[in-house]
Amino acid sequence: MSPSWLVYLSACLICCLVATTTVRGLPLQEDQDAKIDIPDGRIVGGYVTDIAQCPYQISLRYKGITTPQNAYSHRCGGSIISSNEVLTAAHCVIGTVPSQYKVVAGSNYRTGSDGVITSVKEIIMHEGYFSGAAYNNDVALLILDPPLPLNNFTIKAIQLASEPPLPGAISKISGWGTTSSGGTASDVLLAVDVPIVSNEVCNQDYEDFGDETYQITKEMLCAGKRGVGGADACQGDSGGPLVVRDQLYGVVSWGNRCALADYPGVYANVAELRSWIDVNRPAL
């Protein structure tokens, strides 16, 4: 092989390596090439908890419409807000139909049939999802039938926040997502405690991320250990709860990979989206 060809091949190899190492983590999508997309997140840097400590937490189980022979498998988290309503992320359910889901409540486990299993009767997705900014208005209501048997112990509705949390407030995030970006999902329920980060600071952190569509809007809030990292939601946690003082303040939405020191996790801001939630809830 001539020296000129060796130089050419070396240059191509270097370009390929640079391209590979500079690709950014896509927000809360576990496998962009998979036929069945599992939206993000698992808990990173957390601890094993018990469903009695997070009785509002559910596992949203999914199967493809073209694979009815398959079992339902964990796709996202969600929060019980009444006996027949779950709040989750819009990106968990976009392009799907209710019959593709089961909701499992009162269980510590990502797989299996313990706990209470019910069906999704209706999906009400925010009509403004992704408008104005990437992952904006990332919420959806799931209407359940039959209703969940609330017992105030392992299956309990959580109160919705009406005001955004203060920066520095400690939030609790829970779920069965991966323990590292692109890693393995947890079989047992995990939780992690992280401080709220102001939208102004979070927007500065994401200033160089992606394109101009990735910005922190008032319909979002952020949480993470800035400058430290190591604690966050991750793939498989999407749609799950961010809780402060026993109220639901956030819905796991997106972020740059998981638990990076320079990029807090981003959540749908329940207080800002409260009016949409209340208007779209069916009469109880």
Short mmCIF file of C-alpha atoms in Angstrom, two decimals:
data_model
loop_
_atom_site.label_atom_id
_atom_site.label_comp_id
_atom_site.label_asym_id
_atom_site.label_seq_id
_atom_site.Cartn_x
_atom_site.Cartn_y
_atom_site.Cartn_z
CA MET A 1 0.00 0.00 0.00
CA SER A 2 1.39 3.42 -0.97
CA PRO A 3 2.33 6.02 1.68
CA SER A 4 -0.36 8.37 0.36
CA TRP A 5 -3.07 5.75 1.03
CA LEU A 6 -1.72 5.20 4.56
CA VAL A 7 -1.96 8.95 5.24
CA TYR A 8 -5.52 9.02 3.85
CA LEU A 9 -6.68 6.06 5.96
CA SER A 10 -5.05 7.50 9.10
CA ALA A 11 -6.87 10.79 8.55
CA CYS A 12 -10.20 8.97 8.11
CA LEU A 13 -9.63 6.99 11.31
CA ILE A 14 -8.89 10.15 13.30
CA CYS A 15 -12.05 11.83 11.96
CA CYS A 16 -14.16 8.82 12.94
CA LEU A 17 -12.74 8.78 16.46
CA VAL A 18 -13.37 12.50 16.94
CA ALA A 19 -16.94 12.16 15.67
CA THR A 20 -17.57 9.28 18.05
CA THR A 21 -16.22 11.00 21.12
CA THR A 22 -17.99 14.32 20.57
CA VAL A 23 -21.52 12.99 20.15
CA ARG A 24 -23.72 14.39 22.91
CA GLY A 25 -25.99 12.28 25.05
CA LEU A 26 -29.53 12.54 23.77
CA PRO A 27 -32.09 13.69 26.33
CA LEU A 28 -33.79 10.86 28.09
CA GLN A 29 -33.89 8.36 25.28
CA GLU A 30 -32.25 5.07 26.11
CA ASP A 31 -31.77 3.60 22.64
CA GLN A 32 -32.34 5.83 19.65
CA ASP A 33 -31.94 2.96 17.16
CA ALA A 34 -34.21 0.44 18.82
CA LYS A 35 -37.55 -0.35 17.22
CA ILE A 36 -39.18 -0.01 20.62
CA ASP A 37 -37.86 3.10 22.32
CA ILE A 38 -37.54 3.00 26.10
CA PRO A 39 -37.50 6.60 27.32
CA ASP A 40 -34.97 7.41 29.85
CA GLY A 41 -33.79 7.06 33.12
CA ARG A 42 -32.69 5.16 36.10
CA ILE A 43 -31.62 6.40 39.48
CA VAL A 44 -27.87 7.12 39.74
CA GLY A 45 -26.10 7.35 43.09
CA GLY A 46 -29.20 6.47 45.05
CA TYR A 47 -30.30 3.97 47.65
CA VAL A 48 -32.76 1.10 47.90
CA THR A 49 -36.11 2.29 49.17
CA ASP A 50 -39.50 0.71 49.83
CA ILE A 51 -42.77 1.40 48.07
CA ALA A 52 -44.21 2.37 51.47
CA GLN A 53 -41.81 5.33 51.36
CA CYS A 54 -42.95 6.21 47.81
CA PRO A 55 -46.55 4.88 47.70
CA TYR A 56 -47.42 7.24 44.84
CA GLN A 57 -44.85 5.59 42.53
CA ILE A 58 -46.03 3.32 39.70
CA SER A 59 -44.32 1.26 37.03
CA LEU A 60 -45.72 1.91 33.57
CA ARG A 61 -45.46 -1.36 31.64
CA TYR A 62 -45.55 -1.39 27.83
CA LYS A 63 -45.58 -3.74 24.85
CA GLY A 64 -45.39 -3.03 21.16
CA ILE A 65 -48.59 -3.01 19.18
CA THR A 66 -47.05 -5.37 16.62
CA THR A 67 -45.83 -7.83 19.26
CA PRO A 68 -48.97 -8.81 21.20
CA GLN A 69 -47.32 -12.10 22.16
CA ASN A 70 -44.75 -10.27 24.29
CA ALA A 71 -45.12 -9.58 27.99
CA TYR A 72 -45.56 -6.04 29.24
CA SER A 73 -42.22 -4.60 30.37
CA HIS A 74 -41.23 -1.52 32.37
CA ARG A 75 -41.04 1.59 30.20
CA CYS A 76 -41.43 4.60 32.50
CA GLY A 77 -42.44 5.72 35.95
CA GLY A 78 -45.44 7.77 37.00
CA SER A 79 -47.22 9.22 40.01
CA ILE A 80 -50.66 8.38 41.38
CA ILE A 81 -52.66 11.59 41.74
CA SER A 82 -56.05 9.93 42.34
CA SER A 83 -57.47 6.42 42.32
CA ASN A 84 -58.00 6.60 38.56
CA GLU A 85 -55.27 9.03 37.44
CA VAL A 86 -51.52 8.81 36.94
CA LEU A 87 -49.27 11.69 35.90
CA THR A 88 -46.34 10.75 33.67
CA ALA A 89 -44.18 12.28 30.93
CA ALA A 90 -45.56 13.00 27.47
CA HIS A 91 -42.44 11.55 25.87
CA CYS A 92 -43.25 8.20 27.50
CA VAL A 93 -46.56 7.82 25.68
CA ILE A 94 -46.33 9.83 22.45
CA GLY A 95 -47.35 7.78 19.42
CA THR A 96 -48.91 4.98 21.46
CA VAL A 97 -52.41 3.84 22.45
CA PRO A 98 -53.88 2.95 25.87
CA SER A 99 -54.07 -0.80 25.18
CA GLN A 100 -50.27 -0.93 25.04
CA TYR A 101 -49.97 -0.18 28.77
CA LYS A 102 -50.50 -1.64 32.20
CA VAL A 103 -49.95 0.29 35.43
CA VAL A 104 -48.42 -1.58 38.36
CA ALA A 105 -48.82 0.04 41.78
CA GLY A 106 -47.76 -1.03 45.26
CA SER A 107 -44.68 -2.97 44.12
CA ASN A 108 -40.97 -2.66 44.86
CA TYR A 109 -40.02 -4.52 41.68
CA ARG A 110 -39.57 -3.58 38.04
CA THR A 111 -40.67 -7.01 36.82
CA GLY A 112 -43.16 -9.57 38.04
CA SER A 113 -46.83 -9.37 38.86
CA ASP A 114 -46.86 -8.49 42.54
CA GLY A 115 -48.68 -5.35 43.57
CA VAL A 116 -51.87 -4.18 41.86
CA ILE A 117 -52.15 -4.21 38.07
CA THR A 118 -54.66 -2.10 36.17
CA SER A 119 -55.26 -0.94 32.61
CA VAL A 120 -54.97 2.45 30.94
CA LYS A 121 -58.33 3.59 29.58
CA GLU A 122 -57.25 6.93 28.12
CA ILE A 123 -54.09 8.93 27.46
CA ILE A 124 -54.33 12.73 27.65
CA MET A 125 -51.05 14.20 26.42
CA HIS A 126 -50.24 17.90 26.69
CA GLU A 127 -51.05 19.39 23.31
CA GLY A 128 -48.12 21.80 23.67
CA TYR A 129 -45.51 19.09 24.18
CA PHE A 130 -42.23 20.09 22.50
CA SER A 131 -43.63 23.51 21.50
CA GLY A 132 -41.26 26.44 22.00
CA ALA A 133 -38.45 24.22 23.27
CA ALA A 134 -37.36 20.61 23.27
CA TYR A 135 -39.25 18.54 25.87
CA ASN A 136 -41.39 21.53 26.87
CA ASN A 137 -44.76 20.70 28.53
CA ASP A 138 -43.60 17.12 29.04
CA VAL A 139 -46.64 15.77 30.91
CA ALA A 140 -49.48 13.37 30.22
CA LEU A 141 -52.42 12.05 32.22
CA LEU A 142 -53.26 8.35 32.23
CA ILE A 143 -56.87 7.52 33.06
CA LEU A 144 -57.13 4.09 34.70
CA ASP A 145 -59.86 1.47 34.61
CA PRO A 146 -60.44 -0.12 37.03
CA PRO A 147 -59.32 2.44 39.62
CA LEU A 148 -56.49 1.66 41.98
CA PRO A 149 -57.45 0.52 45.51
CA LEU A 150 -55.80 3.30 47.51
CA ASN A 151 -54.73 2.03 50.93
CA ASN A 152 -52.63 4.98 52.18
CA PHE A 153 -49.74 2.60 52.80
CA THR A 154 -48.30 1.14 49.59
CA ILE A 155 -50.76 2.77 47.15
CA LYS A 156 -51.46 6.41 47.82
CA ALA A 157 -52.20 9.54 45.81
CA ILE A 158 -49.77 12.43 46.09
CA GLN A 159 -50.70 16.09 46.34
CA LEU A 160 -49.74 18.33 43.40
CA ALA A 161 -47.58 21.37 44.11
CA SER A 162 -49.08 24.78 43.42
CA GLU A 163 -45.85 26.80 43.68
CA PRO A 164 -42.37 26.02 42.29
CA PRO A 165 -39.81 24.80 44.86
CA LEU A 166 -37.12 27.09 46.16
CA PRO A 167 -33.55 26.62 44.87
CA GLY A 168 -31.60 24.46 47.29
CA ALA A 169 -34.64 22.57 48.55
CA ILE A 170 -33.91 18.85 48.75
CA SER A 171 -36.01 16.75 46.41
CA LYS A 172 -36.53 13.00 46.30
CA ILE A 173 -36.57 11.14 42.99
CA SER A 174 -37.49 7.47 42.70
CA GLY A 175 -37.68 4.80 40.02
CA TRP A 176 -36.31 1.66 38.41
CA GLY A 177 -34.12 3.29 35.75
CA THR A 178 -30.48 2.61 34.96
CA THR A 179 -27.83 3.28 37.58
CA SER A 180 -25.55 4.89 34.99
CA SER A 181 -26.07 6.43 31.57
CA GLY A 182 -26.67 3.52 29.20
CA GLY A 183 -26.25 1.07 32.08
CA THR A 184 -28.43 -1.69 33.54
CA ALA A 185 -31.88 -1.04 34.97
CA SER A 186 -32.55 -1.71 38.62
CA ASP A 187 -34.81 -4.60 39.59
CA VAL A 188 -35.73 -2.94 42.88
CA LEU A 189 -37.07 0.52 43.60
CA LEU A 190 -34.35 3.13 44.19
CA ALA A 191 -34.43 6.74 45.34
CA VAL A 192 -31.99 9.63 45.42
CA ASP A 193 -31.99 13.02 47.14
CA VAL A 194 -30.83 16.04 45.12
CA PRO A 195 -31.13 19.83 45.57
CA ILE A 196 -33.29 22.01 43.35
CA VAL A 197 -31.30 24.24 40.94
CA SER A 198 -32.76 27.57 39.82
CA ASN A 199 -33.94 27.81 36.21
CA GLU A 200 -31.58 30.72 35.58
CA VAL A 201 -28.52 28.74 36.65
CA CYS A 202 -29.74 25.59 34.90
CA ASN A 203 -30.28 27.49 31.65
CA GLN A 204 -26.68 28.72 31.84
CA ASP A 205 -25.51 25.14 32.36
CA TYR A 206 -27.35 24.03 29.21
CA GLU A 207 -26.31 27.04 27.13
CA ASP A 208 -23.82 24.99 25.09
CA PHE A 209 -25.96 21.84 24.86
CA GLY A 210 -27.48 20.83 21.52
CA ASP A 211 -29.12 23.59 19.51
CA GLU A 212 -31.29 26.58 20.38
CA THR A 213 -34.33 24.36 21.01
CA TYR A 214 -32.73 23.00 24.19
CA GLN A 215 -33.47 25.66 26.76
CA ILE A 216 -34.94 25.71 30.25
CA THR A 217 -38.46 27.12 30.15
CA LYS A 218 -40.77 28.07 33.01
CA GLU A 219 -42.57 24.77 32.43
CA MET A 220 -39.39 22.99 33.54
CA LEU A 221 -37.40 22.78 36.75
CA CYS A 222 -33.95 21.40 37.47
CA ALA A 223 -32.31 19.39 40.22
CA GLY A 224 -28.81 18.03 40.71
CA LYS A 225 -25.52 18.32 42.55
CA ARG A 226 -23.81 21.01 40.50
CA GLY A 227 -20.05 20.71 40.41
CA VAL A 228 -20.25 17.29 42.02
CA GLY A 229 -22.62 15.10 40.02
CA GLY A 230 -23.12 11.42 40.76
CA ALA A 231 -26.80 11.66 41.73
CA ASP A 232 -29.65 11.87 39.24
CA ALA A 233 -32.52 10.20 37.45
CA CYS A 234 -31.52 8.22 34.35
CA GLN A 235 -32.89 5.99 31.56
CA GLY A 236 -36.08 4.26 32.71
CA ASP A 237 -36.98 6.85 35.35
CA SER A 238 -38.82 9.09 32.87
CA GLY A 239 -42.28 10.11 33.95
CA GLY A 240 -41.48 9.38 37.57
CA PRO A 241 -41.84 11.70 40.56
CA LEU A 242 -39.70 14.50 41.94
CA VAL A 243 -41.06 15.16 45.43
CA VAL A 244 -40.39 17.91 47.95
CA ARG A 245 -42.02 17.73 51.38
CA ASP A 246 -44.54 15.08 50.27
CA GLN A 247 -45.79 17.08 47.28
CA LEU A 248 -45.24 16.33 43.60
CA TYR A 249 -43.14 19.14 42.13
CA GLY A 250 -41.62 17.51 39.07
CA VAL A 251 -41.91 14.77 36.44
CA VAL A 252 -38.66 13.18 35.22
CA SER A 253 -38.15 14.58 31.72
CA TRP A 254 -34.69 15.02 30.14
CA GLY A 255 -31.03 15.89 30.58
CA ASN A 256 -27.54 15.47 29.17
CA ARG A 257 -26.74 11.83 29.92
CA CYS A 258 -27.10 11.20 33.69
CA ALA A 259 -25.55 12.61 36.87
CA LEU A 260 -22.98 14.85 35.18
CA ALA A 261 -21.51 17.56 37.39
CA ASP A 262 -22.16 20.29 34.81
CA TYR A 263 -25.72 19.34 33.77
CA PRO A 264 -28.57 19.06 36.30
CA GLY A 265 -31.51 16.80 35.52
CA VAL A 266 -34.53 18.54 33.98
CA TYR A 267 -38.13 17.91 35.04
CA ALA A 268 -41.57 19.04 34.00
CA ASN A 269 -42.61 21.76 36.45
CA VAL A 270 -45.86 20.56 38.04
CA ALA A 271 -46.70 23.94 39.60
CA GLU A 272 -46.43 25.73 36.24
CA LEU A 273 -48.39 22.97 34.50
CA ARG A 274 -50.97 22.67 37.28
CA SER A 275 -53.65 24.61 35.39
CA TRP A 276 -53.39 22.24 32.41
CA ILE A 277 -53.50 19.22 34.71
CA ASP A 278 -56.57 20.47 36.58
CA VAL A 279 -58.48 21.38 33.41
CA ASN A 280 -57.81 18.00 31.81
CA ARG A 281 -58.58 15.81 34.80
CA PRO A 282 -61.88 13.95 34.44
CA ALA A 283 -64.59 14.72 36.96
CA LEU A 284 -64.04 12.52 40.02
#
